[in-house]
PDB file of C-alpha atoms in Angstrom:
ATOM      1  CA  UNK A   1     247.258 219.421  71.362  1.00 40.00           C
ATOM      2  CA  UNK A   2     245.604 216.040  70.583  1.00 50.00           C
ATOM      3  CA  UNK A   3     243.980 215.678  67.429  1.00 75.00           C
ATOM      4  CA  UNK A   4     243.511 211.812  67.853  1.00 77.00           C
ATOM      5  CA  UNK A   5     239.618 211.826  68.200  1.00 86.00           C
ATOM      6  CA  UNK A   6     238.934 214.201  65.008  1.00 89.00           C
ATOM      7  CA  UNK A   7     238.121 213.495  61.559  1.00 92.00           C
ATOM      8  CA  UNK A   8     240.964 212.746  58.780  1.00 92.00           C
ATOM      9  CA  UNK A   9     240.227 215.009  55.418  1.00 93.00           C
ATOM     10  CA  UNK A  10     239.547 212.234  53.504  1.00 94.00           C
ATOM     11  CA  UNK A  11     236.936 210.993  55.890  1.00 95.00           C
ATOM     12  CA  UNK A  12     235.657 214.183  56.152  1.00 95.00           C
ATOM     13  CA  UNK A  13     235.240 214.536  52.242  1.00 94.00           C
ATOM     14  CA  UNK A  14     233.328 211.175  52.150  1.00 95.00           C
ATOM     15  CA  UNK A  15     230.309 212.510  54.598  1.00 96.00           C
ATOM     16  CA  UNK A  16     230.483 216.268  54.420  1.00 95.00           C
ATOM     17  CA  UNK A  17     227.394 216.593  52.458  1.00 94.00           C
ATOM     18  CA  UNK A  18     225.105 215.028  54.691  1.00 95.00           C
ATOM     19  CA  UNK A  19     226.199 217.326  57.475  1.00 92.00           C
ATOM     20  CA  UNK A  20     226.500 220.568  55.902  1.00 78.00           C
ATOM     21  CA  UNK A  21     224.052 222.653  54.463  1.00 72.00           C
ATOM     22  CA  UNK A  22     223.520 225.884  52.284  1.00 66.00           C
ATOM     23  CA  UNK A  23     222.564 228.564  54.450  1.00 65.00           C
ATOM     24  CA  UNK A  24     221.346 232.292  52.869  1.00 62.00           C
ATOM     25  CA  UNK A  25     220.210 234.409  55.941  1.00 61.00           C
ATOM     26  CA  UNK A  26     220.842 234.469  59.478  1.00 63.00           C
ATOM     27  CA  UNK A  27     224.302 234.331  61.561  1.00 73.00           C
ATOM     28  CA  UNK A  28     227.246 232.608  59.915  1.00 75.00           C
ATOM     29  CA  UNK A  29     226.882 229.020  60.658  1.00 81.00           C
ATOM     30  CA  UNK A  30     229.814 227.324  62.797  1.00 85.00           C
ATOM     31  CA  UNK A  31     231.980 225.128  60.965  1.00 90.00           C
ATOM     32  CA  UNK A  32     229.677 221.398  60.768  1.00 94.00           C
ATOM     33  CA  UNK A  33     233.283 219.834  60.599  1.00 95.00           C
ATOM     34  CA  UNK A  34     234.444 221.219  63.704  1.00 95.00           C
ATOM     35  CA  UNK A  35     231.354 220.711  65.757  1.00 96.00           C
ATOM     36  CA  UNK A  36     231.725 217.038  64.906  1.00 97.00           C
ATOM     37  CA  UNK A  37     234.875 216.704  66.096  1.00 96.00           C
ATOM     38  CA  UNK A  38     233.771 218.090  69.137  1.00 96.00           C
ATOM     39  CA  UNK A  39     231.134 215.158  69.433  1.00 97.00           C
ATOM     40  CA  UNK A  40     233.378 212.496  68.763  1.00 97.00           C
ATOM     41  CA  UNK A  41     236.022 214.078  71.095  1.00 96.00           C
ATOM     42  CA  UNK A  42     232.957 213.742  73.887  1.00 97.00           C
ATOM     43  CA  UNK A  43     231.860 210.155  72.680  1.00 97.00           C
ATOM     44  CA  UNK A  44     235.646 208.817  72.565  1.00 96.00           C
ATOM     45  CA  UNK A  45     236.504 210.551  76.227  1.00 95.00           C
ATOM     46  CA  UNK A  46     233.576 210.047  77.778  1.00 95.00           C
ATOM     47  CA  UNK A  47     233.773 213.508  79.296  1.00 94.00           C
ATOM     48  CA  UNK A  48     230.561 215.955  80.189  1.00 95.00           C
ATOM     49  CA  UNK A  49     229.661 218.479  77.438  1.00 96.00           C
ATOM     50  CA  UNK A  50     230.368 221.356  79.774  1.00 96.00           C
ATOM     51  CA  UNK A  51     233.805 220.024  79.468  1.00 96.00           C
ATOM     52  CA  UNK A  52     234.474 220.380  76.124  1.00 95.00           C
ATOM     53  CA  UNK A  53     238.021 221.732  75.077  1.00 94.00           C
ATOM     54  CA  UNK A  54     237.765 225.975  73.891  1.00 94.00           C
ATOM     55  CA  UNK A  55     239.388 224.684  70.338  1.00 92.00           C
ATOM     56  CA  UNK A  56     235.854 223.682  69.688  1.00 94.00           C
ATOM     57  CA  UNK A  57     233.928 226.607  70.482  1.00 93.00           C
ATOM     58  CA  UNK A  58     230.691 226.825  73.029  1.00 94.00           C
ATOM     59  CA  UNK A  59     230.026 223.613  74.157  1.00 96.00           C
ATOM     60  CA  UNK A  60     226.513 224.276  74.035  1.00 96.00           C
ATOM     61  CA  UNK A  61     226.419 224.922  70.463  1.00 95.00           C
ATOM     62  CA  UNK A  62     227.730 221.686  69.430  1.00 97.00           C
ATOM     63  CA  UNK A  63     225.823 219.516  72.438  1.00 97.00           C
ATOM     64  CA  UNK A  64     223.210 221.933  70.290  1.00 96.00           C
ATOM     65  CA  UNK A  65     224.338 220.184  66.666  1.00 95.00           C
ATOM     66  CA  UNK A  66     224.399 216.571  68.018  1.00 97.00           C
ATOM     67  CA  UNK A  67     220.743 217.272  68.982  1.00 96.00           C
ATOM     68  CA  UNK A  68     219.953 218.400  65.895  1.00 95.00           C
ATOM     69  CA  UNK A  69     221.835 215.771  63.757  1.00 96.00           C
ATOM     70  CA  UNK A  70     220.500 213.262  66.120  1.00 96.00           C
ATOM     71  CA  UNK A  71     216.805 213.973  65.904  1.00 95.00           C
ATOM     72  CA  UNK A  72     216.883 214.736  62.060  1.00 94.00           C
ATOM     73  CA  UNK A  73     218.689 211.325  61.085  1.00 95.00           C
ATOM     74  CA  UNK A  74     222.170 212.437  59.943  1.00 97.00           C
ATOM     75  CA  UNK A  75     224.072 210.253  62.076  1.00 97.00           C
ATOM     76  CA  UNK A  76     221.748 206.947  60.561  1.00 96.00           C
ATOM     77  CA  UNK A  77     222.221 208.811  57.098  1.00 96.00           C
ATOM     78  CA  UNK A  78     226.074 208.865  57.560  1.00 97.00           C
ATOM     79  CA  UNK A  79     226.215 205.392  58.186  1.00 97.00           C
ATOM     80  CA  UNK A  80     223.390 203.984  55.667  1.00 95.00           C
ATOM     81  CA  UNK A  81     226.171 205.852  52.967  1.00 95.00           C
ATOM     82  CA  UNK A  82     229.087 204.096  54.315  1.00 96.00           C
ATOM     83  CA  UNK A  83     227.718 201.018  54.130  1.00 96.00           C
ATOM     84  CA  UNK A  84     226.643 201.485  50.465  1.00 94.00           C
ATOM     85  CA  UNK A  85     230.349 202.174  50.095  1.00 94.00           C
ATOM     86  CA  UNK A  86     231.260 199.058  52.315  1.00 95.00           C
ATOM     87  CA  UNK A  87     229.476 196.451  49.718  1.00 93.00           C
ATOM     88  CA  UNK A  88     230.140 198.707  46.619  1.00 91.00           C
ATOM     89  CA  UNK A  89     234.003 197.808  47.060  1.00 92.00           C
ATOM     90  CA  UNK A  90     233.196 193.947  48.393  1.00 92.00           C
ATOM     91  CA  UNK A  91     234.052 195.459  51.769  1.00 95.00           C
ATOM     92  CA  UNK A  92     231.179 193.585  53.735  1.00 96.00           C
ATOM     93  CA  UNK A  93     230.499 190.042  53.873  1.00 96.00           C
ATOM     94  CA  UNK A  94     226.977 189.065  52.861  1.00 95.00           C
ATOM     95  CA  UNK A  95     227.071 185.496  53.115  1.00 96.00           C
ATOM     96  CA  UNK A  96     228.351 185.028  57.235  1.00 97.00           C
ATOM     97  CA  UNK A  97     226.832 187.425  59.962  1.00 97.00           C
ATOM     98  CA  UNK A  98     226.884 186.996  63.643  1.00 97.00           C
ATOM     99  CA  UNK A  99     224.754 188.087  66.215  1.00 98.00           C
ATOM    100  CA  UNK A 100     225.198 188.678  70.078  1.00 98.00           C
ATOM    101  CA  UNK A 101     224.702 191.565  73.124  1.00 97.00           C
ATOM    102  CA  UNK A 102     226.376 193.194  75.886  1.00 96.00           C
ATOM    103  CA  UNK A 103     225.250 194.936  78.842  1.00 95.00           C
ATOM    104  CA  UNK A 104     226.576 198.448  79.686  1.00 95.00           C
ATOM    105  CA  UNK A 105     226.200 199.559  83.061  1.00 95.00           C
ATOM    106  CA  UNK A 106     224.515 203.013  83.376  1.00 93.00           C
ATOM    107  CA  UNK A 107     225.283 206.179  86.026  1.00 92.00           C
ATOM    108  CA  UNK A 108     223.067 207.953  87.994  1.00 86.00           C
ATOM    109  CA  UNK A 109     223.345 210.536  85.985  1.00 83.00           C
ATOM    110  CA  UNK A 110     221.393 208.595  82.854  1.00 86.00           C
ATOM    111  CA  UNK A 111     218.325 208.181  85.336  1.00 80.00           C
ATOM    112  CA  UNK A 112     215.600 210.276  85.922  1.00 72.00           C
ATOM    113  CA  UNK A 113     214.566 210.671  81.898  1.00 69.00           C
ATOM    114  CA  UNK A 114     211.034 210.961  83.149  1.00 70.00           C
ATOM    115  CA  UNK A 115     208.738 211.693  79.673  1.00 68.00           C
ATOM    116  CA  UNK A 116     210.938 213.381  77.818  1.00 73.00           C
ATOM    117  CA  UNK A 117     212.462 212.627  74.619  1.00 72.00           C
ATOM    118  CA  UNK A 118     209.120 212.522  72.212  1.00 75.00           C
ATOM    119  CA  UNK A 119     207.248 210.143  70.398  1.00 78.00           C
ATOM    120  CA  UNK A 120     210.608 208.644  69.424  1.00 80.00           C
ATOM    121  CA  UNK A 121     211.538 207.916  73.341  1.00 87.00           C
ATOM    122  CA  UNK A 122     211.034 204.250  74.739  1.00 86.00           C
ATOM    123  CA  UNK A 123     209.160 204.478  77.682  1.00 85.00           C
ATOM    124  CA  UNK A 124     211.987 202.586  79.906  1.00 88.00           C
ATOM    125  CA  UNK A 125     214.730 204.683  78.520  1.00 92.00           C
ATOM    126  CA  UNK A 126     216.000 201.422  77.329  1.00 93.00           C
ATOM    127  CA  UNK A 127     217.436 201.411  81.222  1.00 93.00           C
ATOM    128  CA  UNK A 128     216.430 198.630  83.797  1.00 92.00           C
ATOM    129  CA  UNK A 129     217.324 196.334  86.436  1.00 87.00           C
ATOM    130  CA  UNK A 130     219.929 193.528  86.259  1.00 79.00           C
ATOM    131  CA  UNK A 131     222.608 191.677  87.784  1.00 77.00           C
ATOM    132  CA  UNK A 132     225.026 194.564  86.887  1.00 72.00           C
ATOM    133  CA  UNK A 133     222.447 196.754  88.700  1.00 86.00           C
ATOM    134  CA  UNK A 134     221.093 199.760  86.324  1.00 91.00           C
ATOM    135  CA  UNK A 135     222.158 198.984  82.767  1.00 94.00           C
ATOM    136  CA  UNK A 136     220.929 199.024  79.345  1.00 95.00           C
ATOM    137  CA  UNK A 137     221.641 196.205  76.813  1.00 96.00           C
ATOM    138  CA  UNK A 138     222.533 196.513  73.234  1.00 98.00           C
ATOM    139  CA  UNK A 139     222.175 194.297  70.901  1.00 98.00           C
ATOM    140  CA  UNK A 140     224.047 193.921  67.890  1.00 98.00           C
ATOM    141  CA  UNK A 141     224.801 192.527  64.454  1.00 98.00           C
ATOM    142  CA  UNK A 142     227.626 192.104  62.328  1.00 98.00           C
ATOM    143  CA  UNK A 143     229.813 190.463  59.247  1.00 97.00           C
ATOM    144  CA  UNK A 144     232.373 188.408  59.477  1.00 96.00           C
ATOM    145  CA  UNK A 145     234.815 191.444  58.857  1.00 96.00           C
ATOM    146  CA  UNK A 146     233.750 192.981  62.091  1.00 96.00           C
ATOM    147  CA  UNK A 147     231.020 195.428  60.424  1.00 97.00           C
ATOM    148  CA  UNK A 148     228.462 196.547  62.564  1.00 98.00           C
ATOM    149  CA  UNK A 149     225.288 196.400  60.553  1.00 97.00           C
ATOM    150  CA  UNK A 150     222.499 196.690  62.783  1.00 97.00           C
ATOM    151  CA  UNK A 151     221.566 197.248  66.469  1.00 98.00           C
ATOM    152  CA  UNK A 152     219.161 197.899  69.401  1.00 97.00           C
ATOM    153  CA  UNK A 153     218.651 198.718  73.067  1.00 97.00           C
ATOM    154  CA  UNK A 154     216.562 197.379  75.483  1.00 96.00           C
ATOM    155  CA  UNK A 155     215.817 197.440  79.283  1.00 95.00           C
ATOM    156  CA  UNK A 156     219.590 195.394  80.662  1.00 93.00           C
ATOM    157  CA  UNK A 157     217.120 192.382  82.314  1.00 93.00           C
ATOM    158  CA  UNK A 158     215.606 191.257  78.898  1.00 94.00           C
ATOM    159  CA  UNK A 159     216.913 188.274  77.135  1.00 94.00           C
ATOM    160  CA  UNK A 160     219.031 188.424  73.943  1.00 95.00           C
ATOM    161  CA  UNK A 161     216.587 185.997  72.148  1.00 96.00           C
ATOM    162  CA  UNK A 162     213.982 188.623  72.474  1.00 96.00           C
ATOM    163  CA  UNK A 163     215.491 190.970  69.966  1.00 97.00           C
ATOM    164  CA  UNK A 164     216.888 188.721  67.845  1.00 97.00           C
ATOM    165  CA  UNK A 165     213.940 188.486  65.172  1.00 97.00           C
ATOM    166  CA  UNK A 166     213.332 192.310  65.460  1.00 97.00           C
ATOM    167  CA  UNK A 167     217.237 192.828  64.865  1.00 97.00           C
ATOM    168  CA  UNK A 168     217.109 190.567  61.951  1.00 97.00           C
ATOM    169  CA  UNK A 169     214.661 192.443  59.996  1.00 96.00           C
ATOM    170  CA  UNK A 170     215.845 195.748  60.635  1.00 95.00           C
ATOM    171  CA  UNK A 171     219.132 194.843  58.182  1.00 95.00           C
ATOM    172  CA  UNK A 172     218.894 196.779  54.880  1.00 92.00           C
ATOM    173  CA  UNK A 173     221.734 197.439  53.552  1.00 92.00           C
ATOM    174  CA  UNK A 174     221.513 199.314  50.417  1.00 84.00           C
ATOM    175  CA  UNK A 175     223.486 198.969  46.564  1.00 79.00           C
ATOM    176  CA  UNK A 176     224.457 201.789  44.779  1.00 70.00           C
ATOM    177  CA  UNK A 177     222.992 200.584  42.219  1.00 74.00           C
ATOM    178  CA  UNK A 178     218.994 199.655  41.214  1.00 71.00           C
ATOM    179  CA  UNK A 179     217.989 196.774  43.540  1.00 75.00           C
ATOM    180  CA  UNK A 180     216.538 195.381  46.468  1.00 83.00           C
ATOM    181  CA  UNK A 181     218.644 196.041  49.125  1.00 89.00           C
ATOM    182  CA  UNK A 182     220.505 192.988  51.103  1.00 90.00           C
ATOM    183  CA  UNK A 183     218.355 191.691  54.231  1.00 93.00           C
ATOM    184  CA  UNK A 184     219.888 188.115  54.845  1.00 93.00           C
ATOM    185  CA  UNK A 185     222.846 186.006  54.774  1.00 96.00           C
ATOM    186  CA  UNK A 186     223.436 182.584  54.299  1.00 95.00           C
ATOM    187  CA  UNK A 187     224.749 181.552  57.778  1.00 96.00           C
ATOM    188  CA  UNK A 188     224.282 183.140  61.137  1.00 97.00           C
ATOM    189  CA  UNK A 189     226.705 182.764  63.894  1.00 97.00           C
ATOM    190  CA  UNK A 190     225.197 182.941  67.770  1.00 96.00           C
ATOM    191  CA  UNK A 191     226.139 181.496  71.423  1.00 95.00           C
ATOM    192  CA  UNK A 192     223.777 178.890  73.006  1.00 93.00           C
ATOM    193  CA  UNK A 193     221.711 182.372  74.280  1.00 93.00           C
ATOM    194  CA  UNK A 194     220.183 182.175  70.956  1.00 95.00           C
ATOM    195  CA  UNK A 195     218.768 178.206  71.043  1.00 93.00           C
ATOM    196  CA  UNK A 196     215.188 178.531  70.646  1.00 92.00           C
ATOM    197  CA  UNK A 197     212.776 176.926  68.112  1.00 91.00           C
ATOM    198  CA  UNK A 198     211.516 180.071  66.859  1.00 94.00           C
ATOM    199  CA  UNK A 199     214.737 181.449  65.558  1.00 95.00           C
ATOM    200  CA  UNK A 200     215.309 178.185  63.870  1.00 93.00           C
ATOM    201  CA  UNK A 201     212.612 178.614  62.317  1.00 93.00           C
ATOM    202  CA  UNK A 202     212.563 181.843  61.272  1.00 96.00           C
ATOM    203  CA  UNK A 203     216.259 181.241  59.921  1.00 95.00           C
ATOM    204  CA  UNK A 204     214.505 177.898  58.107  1.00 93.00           C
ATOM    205  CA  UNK A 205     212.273 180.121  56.338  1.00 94.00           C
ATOM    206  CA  UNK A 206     214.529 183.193  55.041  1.00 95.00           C
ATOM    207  CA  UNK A 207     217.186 180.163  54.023  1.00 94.00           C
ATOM    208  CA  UNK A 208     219.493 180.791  56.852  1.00 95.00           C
ATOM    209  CA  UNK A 209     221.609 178.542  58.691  1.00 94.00           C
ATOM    210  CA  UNK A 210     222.002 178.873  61.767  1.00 94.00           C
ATOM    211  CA  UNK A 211     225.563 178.005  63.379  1.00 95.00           C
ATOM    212  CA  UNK A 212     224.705 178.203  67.259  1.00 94.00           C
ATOM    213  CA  UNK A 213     225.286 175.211  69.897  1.00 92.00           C
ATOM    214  CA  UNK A 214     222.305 173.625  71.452  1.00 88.00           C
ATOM    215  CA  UNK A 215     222.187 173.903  75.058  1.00 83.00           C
ATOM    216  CA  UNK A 216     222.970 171.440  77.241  1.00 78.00           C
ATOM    217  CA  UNK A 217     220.455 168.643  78.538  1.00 68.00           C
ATOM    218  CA  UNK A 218     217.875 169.691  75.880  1.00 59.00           C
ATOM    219  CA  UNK A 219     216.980 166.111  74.482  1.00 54.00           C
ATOM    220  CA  UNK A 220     213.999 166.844  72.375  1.00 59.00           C
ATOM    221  CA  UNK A 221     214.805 166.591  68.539  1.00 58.00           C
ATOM    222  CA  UNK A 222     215.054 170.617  67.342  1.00 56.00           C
ATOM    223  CA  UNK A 223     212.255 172.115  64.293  1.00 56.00           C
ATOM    224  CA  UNK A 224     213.741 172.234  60.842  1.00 56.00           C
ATOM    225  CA  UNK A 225     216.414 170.678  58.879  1.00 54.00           C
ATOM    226  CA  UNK A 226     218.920 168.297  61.003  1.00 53.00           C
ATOM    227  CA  UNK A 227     221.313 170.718  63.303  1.00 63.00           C
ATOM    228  CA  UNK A 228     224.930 169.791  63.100  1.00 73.00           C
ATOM    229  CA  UNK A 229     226.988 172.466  64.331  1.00 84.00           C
ATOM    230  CA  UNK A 230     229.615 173.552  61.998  1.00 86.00           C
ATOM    231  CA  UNK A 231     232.759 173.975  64.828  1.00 89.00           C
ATOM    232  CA  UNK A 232     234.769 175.643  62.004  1.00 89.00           C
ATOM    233  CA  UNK A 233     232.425 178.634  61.275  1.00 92.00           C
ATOM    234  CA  UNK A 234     231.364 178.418  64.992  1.00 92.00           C
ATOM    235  CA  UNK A 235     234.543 179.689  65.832  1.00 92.00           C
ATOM    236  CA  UNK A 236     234.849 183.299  64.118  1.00 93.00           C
ATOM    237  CA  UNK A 237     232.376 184.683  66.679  1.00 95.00           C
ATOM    238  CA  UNK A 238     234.809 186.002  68.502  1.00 95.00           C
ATOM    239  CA  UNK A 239     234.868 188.486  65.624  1.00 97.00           C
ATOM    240  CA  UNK A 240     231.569 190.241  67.037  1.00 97.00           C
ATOM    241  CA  UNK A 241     233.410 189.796  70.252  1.00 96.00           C
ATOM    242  CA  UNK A 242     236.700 192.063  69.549  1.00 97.00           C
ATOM    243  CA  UNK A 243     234.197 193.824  68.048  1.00 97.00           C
ATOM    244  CA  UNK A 244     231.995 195.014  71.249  1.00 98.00           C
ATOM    245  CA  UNK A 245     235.486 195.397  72.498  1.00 97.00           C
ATOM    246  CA  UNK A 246     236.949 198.595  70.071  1.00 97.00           C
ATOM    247  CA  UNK A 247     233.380 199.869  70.293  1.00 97.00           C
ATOM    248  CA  UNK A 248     233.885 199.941  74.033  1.00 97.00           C
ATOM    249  CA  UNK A 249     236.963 202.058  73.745  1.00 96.00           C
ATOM    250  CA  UNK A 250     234.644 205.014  72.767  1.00 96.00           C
ATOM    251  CA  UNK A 251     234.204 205.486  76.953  1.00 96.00           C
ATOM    252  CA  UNK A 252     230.457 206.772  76.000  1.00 96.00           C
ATOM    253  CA  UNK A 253     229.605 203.450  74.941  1.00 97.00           C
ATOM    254  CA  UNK A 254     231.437 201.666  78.337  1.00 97.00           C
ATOM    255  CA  UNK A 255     229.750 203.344  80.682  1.00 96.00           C
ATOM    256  CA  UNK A 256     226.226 204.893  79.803  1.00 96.00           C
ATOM    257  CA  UNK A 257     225.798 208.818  80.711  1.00 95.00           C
ATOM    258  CA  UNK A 258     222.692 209.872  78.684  1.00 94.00           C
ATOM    259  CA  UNK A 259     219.428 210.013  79.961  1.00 93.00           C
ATOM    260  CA  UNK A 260     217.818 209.734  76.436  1.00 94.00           C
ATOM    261  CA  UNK A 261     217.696 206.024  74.720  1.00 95.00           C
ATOM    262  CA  UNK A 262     217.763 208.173  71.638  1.00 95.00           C
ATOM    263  CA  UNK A 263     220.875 210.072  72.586  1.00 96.00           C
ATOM    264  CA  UNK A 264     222.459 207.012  73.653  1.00 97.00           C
ATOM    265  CA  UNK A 265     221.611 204.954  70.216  1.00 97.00           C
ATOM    266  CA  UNK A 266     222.856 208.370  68.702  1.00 98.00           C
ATOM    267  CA  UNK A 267     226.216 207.590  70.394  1.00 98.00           C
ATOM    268  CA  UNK A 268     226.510 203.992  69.375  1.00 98.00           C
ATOM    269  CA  UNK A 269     225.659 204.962  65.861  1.00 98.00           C
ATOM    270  CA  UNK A 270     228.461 207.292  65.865  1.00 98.00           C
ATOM    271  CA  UNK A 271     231.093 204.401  67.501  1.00 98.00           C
ATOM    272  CA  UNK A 272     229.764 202.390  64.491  1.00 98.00           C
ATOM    273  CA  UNK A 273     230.523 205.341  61.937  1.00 98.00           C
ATOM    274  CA  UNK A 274     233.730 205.445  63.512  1.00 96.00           C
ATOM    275  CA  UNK A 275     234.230 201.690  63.477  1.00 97.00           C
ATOM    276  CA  UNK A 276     233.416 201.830  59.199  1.00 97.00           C
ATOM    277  CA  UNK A 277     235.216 204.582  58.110  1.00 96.00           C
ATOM    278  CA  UNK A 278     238.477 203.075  59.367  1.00 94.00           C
ATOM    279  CA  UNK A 279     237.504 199.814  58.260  1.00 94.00           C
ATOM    280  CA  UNK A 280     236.739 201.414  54.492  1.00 95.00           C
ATOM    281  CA  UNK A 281     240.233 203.708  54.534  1.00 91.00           C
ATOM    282  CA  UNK A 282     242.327 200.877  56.160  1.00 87.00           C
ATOM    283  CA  UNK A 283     241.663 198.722  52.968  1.00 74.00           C
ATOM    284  CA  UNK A 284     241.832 202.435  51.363  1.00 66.00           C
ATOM    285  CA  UNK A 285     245.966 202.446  51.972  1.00 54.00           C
TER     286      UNK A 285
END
């Protein structure tokens, strides 16, 4: 019986808190652990909840817990703490992030959302129409270690310069200690999707510099300080690259079965958990 999907102890130790919760009346509570095993086993085989293995009890009951853990912010608690870990123990690079998207092609079954999901619910379902056909795009930053730090979804047809800005000031990532928490780094890596004056700018003004290649037969003289592209540093983007790669192996985050935007970011923050806990351990041993 595979176990490959589920939680080590040690992992488990590190997050139980945020999941489980004192409970004094009412019917026993099923076992937090095992119900999120039974959520990564779905987001790492990309099966249908109705599918879920016995070991793990009703499937509806933990398709139940991920709705619950979803819409009360456990799942962006869980990985808020990790990364507090991540830069407690000089796990995270703060001085070189990189920034970049990828488009995941959705099913039929993730159409049709209509108006539900709430207040929290996009309006497009982050879903919409593209070369790849129905697909949702998610954009993404990371370290130079291959830490996810922040993301978003959009509709598949908008650009990736769009979101940049909004990604960029979504980073906070906490200290354990009294402080400000980190929102910038001193160089940001990006492909020639990213060339536009206003991100210059904007990097020009939070004292970022921004590594990314000007596109070809643009002539006019860029805004800012002189651009010389720095071919060394240039080249570790393909960290965000094998990065977007493991994340893929979760087959919920290939292909895109959710109706929800909400239940799909849910997902991806869970690949990311995933993605930081065996980053923190793997230095761990």
């Amino acid at each position: 019986m595979s176990r490959r999907y589920e939680l080590p102890e040690e992992a488990w130790e590190l997050i139980a808190d945020l999941f489980s919760r004192p409970q004094r009346t009412g019917r026993p509570r099923r076992d937090d652990r095992l119900m999120l095993n039974g959520i990564f086993w779905v987001l790492c085989s990309g099966a249908a909840w109705r599918d879920l293995p016995e070991r793990f009890g009703p499937w509806s009951t933990v398709y139940q817990r991920f709705r619950d853990w979803r819409d009360d912010g456990t799942f962006t608690k869980v990985l808020e703490r990790l990364h507090i870990r991540l830069r407690e123990d000089g796990l995270i690079d703060l001085e070189t992030w990189m920034i970049d998207s990828t488009s995941i092609r959705a099913t039929r079954a993730a159409a049709g959302g209509g108006k539900k999901g709430g207040p929290q619910e996009p309006l497009s379902h982050a879903l919409g129409r593209s070369r790849g056909g129905l697909t949702t795009k998610i954009h993404l930053l990371c370290d130079a270690k291959g830490v996810p730090l922040s993301f978003l979804l959009s509709p598949g047809q908008h650009s990736d310069i769009r979101h940049a800005q909004p990604l960029l000031d979504q980073v906070r990532l906490p200290s354990a200690h009294r402080g400000r928490p980190r929102t910038r780094c001193r160089q940001l890596l990006a492909d020639k999707g990213y060339d536009a004056d206003d991100l210059r700018r904007y990097c020009d003004r939070r004292g970022i510099r921004p590594v990314i290649p000007q596109r070809k037969g643009v002539r006019k003289p860029k805004p800012g300080r002189p651009r010389t592209l720095n071919k060394p540093s240039y080249r570790k983007r393909n960290v965000i690259e094998r990065l977007f790669g493991w994340l893929k192996s979760c087959r919920r985050i290939a292909t895109r079965y959710d109706k929800l935007a909400t239940s799909f970011s849910a997902m991806f923050t869970l690949a990311c958990i995933r993605r930081c806990l065996r980053h923190y351990f793997s230095y761990k041993t």
